[in-house]
Short mmCIF file of C-alpha atoms in Angstrom, two decimals:
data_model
loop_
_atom_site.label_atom_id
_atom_site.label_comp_id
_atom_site.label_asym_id
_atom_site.label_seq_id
_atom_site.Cartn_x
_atom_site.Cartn_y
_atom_site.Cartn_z
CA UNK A 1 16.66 -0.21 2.00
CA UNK A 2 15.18 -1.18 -1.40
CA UNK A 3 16.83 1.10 -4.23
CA UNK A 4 16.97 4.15 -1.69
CA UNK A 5 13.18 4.15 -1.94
CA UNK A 6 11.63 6.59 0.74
CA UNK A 7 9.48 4.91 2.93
CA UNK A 8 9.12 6.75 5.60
CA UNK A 9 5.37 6.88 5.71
CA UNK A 10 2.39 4.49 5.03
CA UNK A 11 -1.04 5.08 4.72
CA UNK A 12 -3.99 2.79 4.61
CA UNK A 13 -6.63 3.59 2.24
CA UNK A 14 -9.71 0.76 2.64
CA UNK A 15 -10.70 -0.82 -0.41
CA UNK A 16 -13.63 -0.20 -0.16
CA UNK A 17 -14.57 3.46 -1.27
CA UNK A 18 -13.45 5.06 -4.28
CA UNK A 19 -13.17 8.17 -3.32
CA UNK A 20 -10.46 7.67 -0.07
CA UNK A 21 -8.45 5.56 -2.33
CA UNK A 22 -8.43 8.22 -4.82
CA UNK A 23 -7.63 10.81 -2.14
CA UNK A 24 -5.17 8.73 -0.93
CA UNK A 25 -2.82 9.29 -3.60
CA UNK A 26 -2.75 13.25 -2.98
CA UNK A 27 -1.20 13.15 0.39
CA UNK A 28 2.72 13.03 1.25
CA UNK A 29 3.08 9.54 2.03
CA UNK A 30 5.45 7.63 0.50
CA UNK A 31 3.96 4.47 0.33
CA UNK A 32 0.18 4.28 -0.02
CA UNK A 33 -1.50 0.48 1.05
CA UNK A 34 -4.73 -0.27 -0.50
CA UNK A 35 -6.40 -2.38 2.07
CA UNK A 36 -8.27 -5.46 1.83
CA UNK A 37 -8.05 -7.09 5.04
CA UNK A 38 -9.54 -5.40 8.44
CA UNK A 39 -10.92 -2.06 6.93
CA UNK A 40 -13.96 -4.65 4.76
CA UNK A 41 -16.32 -6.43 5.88
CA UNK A 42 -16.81 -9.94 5.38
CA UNK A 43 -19.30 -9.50 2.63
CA UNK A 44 -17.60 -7.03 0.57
CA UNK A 45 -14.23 -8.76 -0.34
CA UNK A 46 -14.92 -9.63 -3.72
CA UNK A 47 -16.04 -6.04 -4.97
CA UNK A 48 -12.55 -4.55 -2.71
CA UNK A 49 -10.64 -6.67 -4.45
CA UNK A 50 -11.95 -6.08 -8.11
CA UNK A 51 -11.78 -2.15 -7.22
CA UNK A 52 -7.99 -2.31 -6.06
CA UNK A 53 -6.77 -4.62 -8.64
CA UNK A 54 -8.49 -1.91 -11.26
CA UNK A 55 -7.39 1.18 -8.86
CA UNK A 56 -3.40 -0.12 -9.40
CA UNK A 57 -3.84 -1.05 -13.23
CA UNK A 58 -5.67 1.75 -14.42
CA UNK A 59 -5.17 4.95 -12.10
CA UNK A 60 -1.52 4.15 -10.14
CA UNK A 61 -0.76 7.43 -8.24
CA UNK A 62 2.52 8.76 -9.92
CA UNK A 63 5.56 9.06 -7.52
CA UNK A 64 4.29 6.62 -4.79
CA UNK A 65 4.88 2.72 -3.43
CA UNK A 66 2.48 0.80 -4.01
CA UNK A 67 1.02 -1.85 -1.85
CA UNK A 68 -2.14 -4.22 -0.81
CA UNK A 69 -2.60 -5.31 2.70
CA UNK A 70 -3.89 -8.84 1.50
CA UNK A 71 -5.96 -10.61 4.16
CA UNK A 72 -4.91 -12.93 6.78
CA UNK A 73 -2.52 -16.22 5.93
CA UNK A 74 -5.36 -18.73 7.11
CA UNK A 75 -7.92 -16.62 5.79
CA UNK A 76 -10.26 -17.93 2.97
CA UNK A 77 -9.51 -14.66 1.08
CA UNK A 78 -5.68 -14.89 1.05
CA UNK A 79 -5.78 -17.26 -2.13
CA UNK A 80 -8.10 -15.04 -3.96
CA UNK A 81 -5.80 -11.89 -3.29
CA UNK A 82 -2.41 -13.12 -4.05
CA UNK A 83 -4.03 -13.82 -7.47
CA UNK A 84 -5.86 -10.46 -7.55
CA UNK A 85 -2.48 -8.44 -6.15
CA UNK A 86 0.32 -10.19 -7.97
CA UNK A 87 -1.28 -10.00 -11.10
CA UNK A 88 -2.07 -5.56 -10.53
CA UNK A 89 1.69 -5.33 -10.29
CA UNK A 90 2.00 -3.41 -6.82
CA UNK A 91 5.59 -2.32 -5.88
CA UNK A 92 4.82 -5.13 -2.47
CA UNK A 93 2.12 -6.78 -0.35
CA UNK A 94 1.65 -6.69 2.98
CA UNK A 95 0.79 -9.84 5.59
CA UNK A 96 -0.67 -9.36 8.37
CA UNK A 97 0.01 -10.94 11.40
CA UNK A 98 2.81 -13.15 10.36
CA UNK A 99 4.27 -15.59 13.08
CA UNK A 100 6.00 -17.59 11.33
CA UNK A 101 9.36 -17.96 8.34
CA UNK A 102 7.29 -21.00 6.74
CA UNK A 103 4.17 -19.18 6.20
CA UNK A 104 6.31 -15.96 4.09
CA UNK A 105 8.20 -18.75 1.85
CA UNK A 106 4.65 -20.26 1.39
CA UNK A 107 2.91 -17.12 0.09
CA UNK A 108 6.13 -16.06 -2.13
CA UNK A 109 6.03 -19.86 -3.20
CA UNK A 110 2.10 -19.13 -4.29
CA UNK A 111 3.37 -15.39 -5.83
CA UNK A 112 5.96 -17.06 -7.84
CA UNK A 113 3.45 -19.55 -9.24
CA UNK A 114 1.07 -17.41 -10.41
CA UNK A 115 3.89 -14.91 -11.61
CA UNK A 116 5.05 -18.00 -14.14
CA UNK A 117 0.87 -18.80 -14.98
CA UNK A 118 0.86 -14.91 -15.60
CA UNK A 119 4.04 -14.19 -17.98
CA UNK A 120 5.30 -11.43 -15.29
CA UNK A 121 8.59 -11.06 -13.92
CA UNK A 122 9.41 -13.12 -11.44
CA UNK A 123 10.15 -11.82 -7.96
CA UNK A 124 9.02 -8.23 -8.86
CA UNK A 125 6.54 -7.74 -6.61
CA UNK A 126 8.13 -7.84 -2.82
CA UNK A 127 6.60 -8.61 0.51
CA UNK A 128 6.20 -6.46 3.93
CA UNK A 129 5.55 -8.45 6.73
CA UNK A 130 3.69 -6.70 9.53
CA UNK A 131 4.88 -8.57 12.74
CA UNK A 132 1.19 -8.34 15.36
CA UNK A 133 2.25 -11.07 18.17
CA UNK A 134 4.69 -12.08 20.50
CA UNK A 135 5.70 -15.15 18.27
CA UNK A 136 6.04 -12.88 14.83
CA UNK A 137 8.37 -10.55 17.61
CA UNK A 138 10.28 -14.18 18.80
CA UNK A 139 10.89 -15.70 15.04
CA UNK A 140 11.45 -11.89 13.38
CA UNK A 141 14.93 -13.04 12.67
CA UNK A 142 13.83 -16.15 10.81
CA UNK A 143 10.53 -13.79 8.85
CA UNK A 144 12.92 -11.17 7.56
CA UNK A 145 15.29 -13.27 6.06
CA UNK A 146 12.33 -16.02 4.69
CA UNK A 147 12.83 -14.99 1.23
CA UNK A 148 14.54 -12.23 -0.81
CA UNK A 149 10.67 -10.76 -1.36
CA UNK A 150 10.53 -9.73 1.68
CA UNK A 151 11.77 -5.97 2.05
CA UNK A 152 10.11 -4.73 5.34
CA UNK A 153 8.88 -5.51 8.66
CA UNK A 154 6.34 -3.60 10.13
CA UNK A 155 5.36 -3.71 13.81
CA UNK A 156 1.71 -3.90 14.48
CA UNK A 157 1.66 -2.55 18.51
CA UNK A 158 -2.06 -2.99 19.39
CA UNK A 159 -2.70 -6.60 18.30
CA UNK A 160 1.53 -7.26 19.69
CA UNK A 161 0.19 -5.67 22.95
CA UNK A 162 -2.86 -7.79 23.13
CA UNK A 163 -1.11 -10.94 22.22
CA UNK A 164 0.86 -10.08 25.31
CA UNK A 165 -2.01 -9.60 27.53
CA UNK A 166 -0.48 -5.44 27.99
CA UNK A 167 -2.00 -2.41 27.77
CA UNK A 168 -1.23 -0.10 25.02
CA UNK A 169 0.47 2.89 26.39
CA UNK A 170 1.60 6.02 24.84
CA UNK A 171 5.07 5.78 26.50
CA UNK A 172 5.23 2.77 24.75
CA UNK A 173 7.39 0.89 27.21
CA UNK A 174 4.97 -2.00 26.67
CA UNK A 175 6.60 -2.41 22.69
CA UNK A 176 10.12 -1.75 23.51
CA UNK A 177 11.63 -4.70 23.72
CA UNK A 178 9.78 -5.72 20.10
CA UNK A 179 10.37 -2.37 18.42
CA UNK A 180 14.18 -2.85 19.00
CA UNK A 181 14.00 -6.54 17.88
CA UNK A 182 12.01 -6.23 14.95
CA UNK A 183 14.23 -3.40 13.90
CA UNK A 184 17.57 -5.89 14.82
CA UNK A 185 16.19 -8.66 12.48
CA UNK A 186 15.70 -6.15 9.90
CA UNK A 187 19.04 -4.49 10.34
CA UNK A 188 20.81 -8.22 10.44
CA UNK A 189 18.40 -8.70 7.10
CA UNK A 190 19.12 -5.56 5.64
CA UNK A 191 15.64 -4.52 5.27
CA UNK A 192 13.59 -1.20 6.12
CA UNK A 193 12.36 -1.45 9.28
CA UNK A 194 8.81 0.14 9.85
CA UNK A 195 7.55 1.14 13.27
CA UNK A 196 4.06 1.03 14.69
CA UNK A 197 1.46 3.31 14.36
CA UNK A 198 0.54 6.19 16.95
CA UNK A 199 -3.11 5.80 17.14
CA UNK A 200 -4.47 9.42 19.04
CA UNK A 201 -4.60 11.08 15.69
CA UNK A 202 -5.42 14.68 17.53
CA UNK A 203 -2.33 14.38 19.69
CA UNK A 204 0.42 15.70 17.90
CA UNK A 205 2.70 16.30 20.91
CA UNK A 206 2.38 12.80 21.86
CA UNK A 207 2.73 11.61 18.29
CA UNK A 208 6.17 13.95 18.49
CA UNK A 209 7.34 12.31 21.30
CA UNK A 210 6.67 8.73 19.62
CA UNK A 211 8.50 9.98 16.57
CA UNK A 212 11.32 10.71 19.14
CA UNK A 213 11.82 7.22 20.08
CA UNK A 214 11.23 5.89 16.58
CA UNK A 215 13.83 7.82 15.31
CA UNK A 216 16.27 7.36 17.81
CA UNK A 217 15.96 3.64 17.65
CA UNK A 218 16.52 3.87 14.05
CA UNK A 219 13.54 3.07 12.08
CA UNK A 220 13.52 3.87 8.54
CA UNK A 221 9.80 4.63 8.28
CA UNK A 222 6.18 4.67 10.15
CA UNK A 223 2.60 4.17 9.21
CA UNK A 224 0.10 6.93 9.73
CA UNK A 225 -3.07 6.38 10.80
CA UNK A 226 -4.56 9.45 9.31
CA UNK A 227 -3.36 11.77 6.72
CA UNK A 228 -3.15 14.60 9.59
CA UNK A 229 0.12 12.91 10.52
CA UNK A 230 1.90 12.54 7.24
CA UNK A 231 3.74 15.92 6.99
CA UNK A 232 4.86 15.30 11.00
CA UNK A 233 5.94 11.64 10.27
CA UNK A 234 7.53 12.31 6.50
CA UNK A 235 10.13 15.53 8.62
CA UNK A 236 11.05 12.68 11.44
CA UNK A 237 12.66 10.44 8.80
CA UNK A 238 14.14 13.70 6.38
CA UNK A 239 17.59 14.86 7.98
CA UNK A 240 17.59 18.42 8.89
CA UNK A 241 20.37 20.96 7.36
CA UNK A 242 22.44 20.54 10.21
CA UNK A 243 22.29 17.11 10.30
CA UNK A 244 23.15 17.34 6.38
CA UNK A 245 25.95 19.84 6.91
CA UNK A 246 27.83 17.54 9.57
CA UNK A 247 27.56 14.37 7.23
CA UNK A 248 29.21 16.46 4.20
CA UNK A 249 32.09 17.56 6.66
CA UNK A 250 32.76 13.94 8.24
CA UNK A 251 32.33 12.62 4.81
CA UNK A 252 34.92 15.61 3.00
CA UNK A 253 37.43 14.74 6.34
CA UNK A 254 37.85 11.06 5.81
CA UNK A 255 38.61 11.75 1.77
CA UNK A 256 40.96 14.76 3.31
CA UNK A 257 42.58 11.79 5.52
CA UNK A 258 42.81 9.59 2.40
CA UNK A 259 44.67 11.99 0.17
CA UNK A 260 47.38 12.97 2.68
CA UNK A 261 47.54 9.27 3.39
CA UNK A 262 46.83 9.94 7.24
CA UNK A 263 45.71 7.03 9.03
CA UNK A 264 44.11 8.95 11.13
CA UNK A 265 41.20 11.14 10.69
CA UNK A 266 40.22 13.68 12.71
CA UNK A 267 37.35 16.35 12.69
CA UNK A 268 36.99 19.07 15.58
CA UNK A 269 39.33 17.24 17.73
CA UNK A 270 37.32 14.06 17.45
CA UNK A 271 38.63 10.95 15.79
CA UNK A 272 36.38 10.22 12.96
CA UNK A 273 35.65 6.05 12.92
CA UNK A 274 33.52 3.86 10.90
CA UNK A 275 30.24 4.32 12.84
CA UNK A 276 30.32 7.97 12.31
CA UNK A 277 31.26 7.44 8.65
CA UNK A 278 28.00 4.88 8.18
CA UNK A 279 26.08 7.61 10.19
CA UNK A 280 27.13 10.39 7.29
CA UNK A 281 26.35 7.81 4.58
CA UNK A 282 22.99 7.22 5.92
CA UNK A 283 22.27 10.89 6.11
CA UNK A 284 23.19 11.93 3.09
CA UNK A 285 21.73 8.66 1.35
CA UNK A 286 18.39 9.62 3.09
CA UNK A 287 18.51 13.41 2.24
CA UNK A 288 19.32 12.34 -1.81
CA UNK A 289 16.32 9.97 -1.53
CA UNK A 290 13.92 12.99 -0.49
CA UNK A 291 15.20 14.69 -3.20
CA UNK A 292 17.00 17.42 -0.97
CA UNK A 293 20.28 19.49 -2.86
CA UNK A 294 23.11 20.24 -1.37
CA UNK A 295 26.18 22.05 -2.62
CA UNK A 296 24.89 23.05 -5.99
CA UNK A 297 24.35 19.78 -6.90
CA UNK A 298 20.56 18.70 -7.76
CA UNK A 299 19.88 15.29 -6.03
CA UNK B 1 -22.21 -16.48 -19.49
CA UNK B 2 -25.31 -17.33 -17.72
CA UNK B 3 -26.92 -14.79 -15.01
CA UNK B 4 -27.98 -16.34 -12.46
CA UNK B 5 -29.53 -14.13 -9.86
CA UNK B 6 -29.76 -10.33 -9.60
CA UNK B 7 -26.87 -8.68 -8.51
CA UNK B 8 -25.84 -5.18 -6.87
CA UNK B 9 -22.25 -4.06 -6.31
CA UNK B 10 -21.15 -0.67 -5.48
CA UNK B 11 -22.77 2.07 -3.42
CA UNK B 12 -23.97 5.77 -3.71
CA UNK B 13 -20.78 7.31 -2.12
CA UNK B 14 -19.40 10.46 -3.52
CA UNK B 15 -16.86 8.83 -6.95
CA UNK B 16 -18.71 5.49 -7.17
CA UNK B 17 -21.21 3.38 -8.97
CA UNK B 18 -24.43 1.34 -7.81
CA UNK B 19 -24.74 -1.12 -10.30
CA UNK B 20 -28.14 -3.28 -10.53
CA UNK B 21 -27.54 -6.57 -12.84
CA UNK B 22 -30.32 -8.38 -13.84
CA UNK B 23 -30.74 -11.54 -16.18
CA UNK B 24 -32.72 -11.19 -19.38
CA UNK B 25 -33.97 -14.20 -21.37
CA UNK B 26 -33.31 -12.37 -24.53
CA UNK B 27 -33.19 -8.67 -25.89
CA UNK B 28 -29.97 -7.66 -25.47
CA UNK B 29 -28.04 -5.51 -23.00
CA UNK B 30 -30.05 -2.97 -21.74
CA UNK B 31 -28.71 0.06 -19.94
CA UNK B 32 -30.09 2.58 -17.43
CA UNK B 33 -28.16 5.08 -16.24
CA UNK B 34 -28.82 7.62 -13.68
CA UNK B 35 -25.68 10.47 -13.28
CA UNK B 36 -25.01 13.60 -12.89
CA UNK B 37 -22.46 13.72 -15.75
CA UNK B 38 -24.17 11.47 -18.34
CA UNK B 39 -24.40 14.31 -20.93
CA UNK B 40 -20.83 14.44 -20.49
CA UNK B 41 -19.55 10.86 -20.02
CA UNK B 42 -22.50 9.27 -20.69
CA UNK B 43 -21.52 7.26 -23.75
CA UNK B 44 -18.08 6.56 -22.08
CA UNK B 45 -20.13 5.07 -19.21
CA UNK B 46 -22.16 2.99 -21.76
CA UNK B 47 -19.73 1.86 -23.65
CA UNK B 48 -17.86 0.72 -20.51
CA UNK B 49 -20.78 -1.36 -19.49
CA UNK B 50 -20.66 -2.81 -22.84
CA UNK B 51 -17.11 -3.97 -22.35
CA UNK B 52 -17.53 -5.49 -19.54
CA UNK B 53 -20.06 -7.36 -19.84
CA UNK B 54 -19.04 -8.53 -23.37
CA UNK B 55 -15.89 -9.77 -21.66
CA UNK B 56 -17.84 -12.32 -19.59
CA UNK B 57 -19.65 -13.30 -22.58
CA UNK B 58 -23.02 -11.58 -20.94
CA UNK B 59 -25.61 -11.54 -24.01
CA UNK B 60 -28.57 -10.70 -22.17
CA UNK B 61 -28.96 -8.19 -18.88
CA UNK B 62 -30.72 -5.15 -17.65
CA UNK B 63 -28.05 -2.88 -15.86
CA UNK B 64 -29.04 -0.19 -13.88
CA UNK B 65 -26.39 2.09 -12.90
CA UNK B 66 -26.59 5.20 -10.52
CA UNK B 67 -23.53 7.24 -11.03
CA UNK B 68 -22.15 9.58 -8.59
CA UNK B 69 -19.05 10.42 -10.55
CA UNK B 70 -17.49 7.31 -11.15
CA UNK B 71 -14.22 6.73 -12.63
CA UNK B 72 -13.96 4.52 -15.36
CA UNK B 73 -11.75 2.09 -13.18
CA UNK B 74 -14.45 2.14 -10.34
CA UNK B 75 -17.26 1.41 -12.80
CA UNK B 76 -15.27 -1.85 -14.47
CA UNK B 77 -14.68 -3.22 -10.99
CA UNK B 78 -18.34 -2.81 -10.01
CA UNK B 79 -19.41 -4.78 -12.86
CA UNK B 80 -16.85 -7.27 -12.59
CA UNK B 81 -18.51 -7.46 -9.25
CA UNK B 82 -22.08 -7.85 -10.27
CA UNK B 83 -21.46 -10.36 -12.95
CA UNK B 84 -19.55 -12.38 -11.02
CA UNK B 85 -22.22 -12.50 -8.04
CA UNK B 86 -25.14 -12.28 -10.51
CA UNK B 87 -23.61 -15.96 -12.07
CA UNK B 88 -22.37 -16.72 -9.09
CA UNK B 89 -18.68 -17.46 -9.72
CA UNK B 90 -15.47 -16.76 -8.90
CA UNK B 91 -13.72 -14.71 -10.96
CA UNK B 92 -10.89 -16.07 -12.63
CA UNK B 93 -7.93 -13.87 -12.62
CA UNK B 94 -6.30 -15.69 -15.51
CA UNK B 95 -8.87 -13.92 -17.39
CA UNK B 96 -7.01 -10.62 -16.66
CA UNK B 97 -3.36 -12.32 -18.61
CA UNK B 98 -2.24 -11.06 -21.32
#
């Protein structure tokens, strides 16, 4: 993941109305898109993107990632965006629906351009792709690894499950196979893999249960569909004091190992081997990122 | 810049702006405001307006704004709005380079 950047929750705020945007930045997410693409209508894509170019540039919410969902690749809007987006400096964008590697080098090709036109940095602002069909699921291998801009894929489950002809399910049997190989071709890409949405926003058992399998799959993060589910989605991804406490001790037993030279390491009768040692890292790198302390040490 | 049409952008949500651009052969820039804060932030509204519009070149309009507590973001990106669908034009982003 990107700088050990929490991302464990997304919100959309549409770009349409002041005041949600403005709202938007008081929640807990962690990463906040402005949205241009399905939350406006047709006729109001100018004045959306004119209001979140100005939102970013003049009143950036302190503390948060910044993104704009831009609209769709073969949309008449996309150029128009890109220009729009790159130049309000967001910390990414966000495709929609992408199917294809070629169509993520051709929009960092076009955010590169206008970077140069611009005099910004090159390669500063980075790309989420949100992966909505069974071909984006088939080529995610191929999309995460398009171009070093992208750092995320993010698995859209009710157009996926209508590209499939499925239904949408809570269970969510119907998205298992693409949850676990979006999240692959991120892990292969090392990127922060993002899973889909739970859409019954008064359901919190159900959205527990979801959370379950997201986080025992291994996602890094998930986007909320309402702010309701933030605080619920945020504890999912933040390891507990338990989980905290058991990293520090397989962590303090392999340096224990190292210093007496023992080339074994052992911890409550268990050997202790690289998987549980990447586990512990992960933990504690997760925990540091959410600004948790441990040990008398501020992190 | 030449106006070609009138223009609206924004609405009369709760933190936004309606803003009402019209062409003017002559006279200036002529302002109306309607808010709930004016005696406050009215000047800083104007002299947003102002900006704007002198930043498209605009010489000659009557802009009629209705203010529910706009931000002084959300008010420049209604007018960018309004001029650009009152000359009907795309805007040009290059414009916003440094």
């Amino acid at each position: 993941m990107e700088n050990n950047q929490l991302m464990r929750t997304s919100l959309y705020a549409g770009g349409t109305s002041p005041v949600k945007m403005i709202q938007a930045g008081f929640y807990n997410e962690d990463c906040l898109v402005y949205d241009l693409e399905d939350s406006v209508s047709a006729g109001e894509k100018d004045a959306a993107r004119f209001l979140v170019y100005n939102a970013i540039k003049y009143q950036r919410p302190a503390g948060k990632y910044i993104l704009i969902r831009v609209n769709g690749i073969y949309s008449k809007e996309l150029d128009a965006d890109l220009e729009a987006a790159v130049r309000a400096q967001p910390d990414a964008i966000r495709i929609p629906k992408v199917e294809y590697a070629e169509e993520v080098v051709r929009i960092a090709d076009k955010m590169t351009a206008i970077e140069k036109k611009a005099g910004l940095p090159e390669g500063g602002v980075k790309i989420w792709c949100n992966i909505e069909s069974y071909l984006g699921v088939l080529n995610a291998r191929q999309i995460a690894s398009a171009s070093s801009r992208v750092v995320a894929m993010a698995l859209g489950a009710e157009d996926f499950t209508a590209s499939m002809s499925a239904k949408r399910t809570k269970p969510g049997w119907e998205i298992f196979y693409a949850r676990n190989a979006v999240l692959m071709a991120c892990r292969e890409a090392g990127i922060s893999a993002q899973d889909a949405v739970f859409s019954d926003i008064n359901d919190a058992e159900g959205l527990e249960r979801d959370l379950e399998m997201t986080r025992t799959l291994g996602f890094d993060g998930k986007t909320c569909v309402h702010p309701r589910q933030i605080d619920q989605v945020n504890a999912c991804f933040t390891p507990s004091a338990k989980e905290i406490r058991n990293a520090r001790r397989v962590l303090e037993a392999l340096e224990e190992a190292a210093r007496n030279h023992t080339g074994v390491c052992v911890l409550d009768g268990g050997m202790v081997d690289k998987p549980m040692e990447l586990r512990a890292r992960t933990t504690l790198a997760k925990a540091e990122a959410a600004g948790i302390k441990w040990g008398g040490e501020e992190k | 810049m030449e106006l070609k049409k009138p223009a609206m952008a924004g609405t009369t949500e709760s933190g936004d702006v309606m803003v009402t651009l019209r062409p003017e052969a002559a006279g200036g820039i002529t302002i109306d405001l309607t808010s709930d804060v004016e005696v406050l932030f009215g000047d800083s509204i104007r002299a947003t307006v102002r900006q704007v519009l002198g930043e498209f070149g605009v010489e000659n309009a009557r802009v009629s704004l209705v203010d529910k507590g706009a931000l002084d973001f959300v008010i420049r990106a209604r007018l960018q709005c309004a001029v650009c669908r009152a000359a009907e034009i795309e805007f040009d982003w290059s414009r916003e380079d440094n």
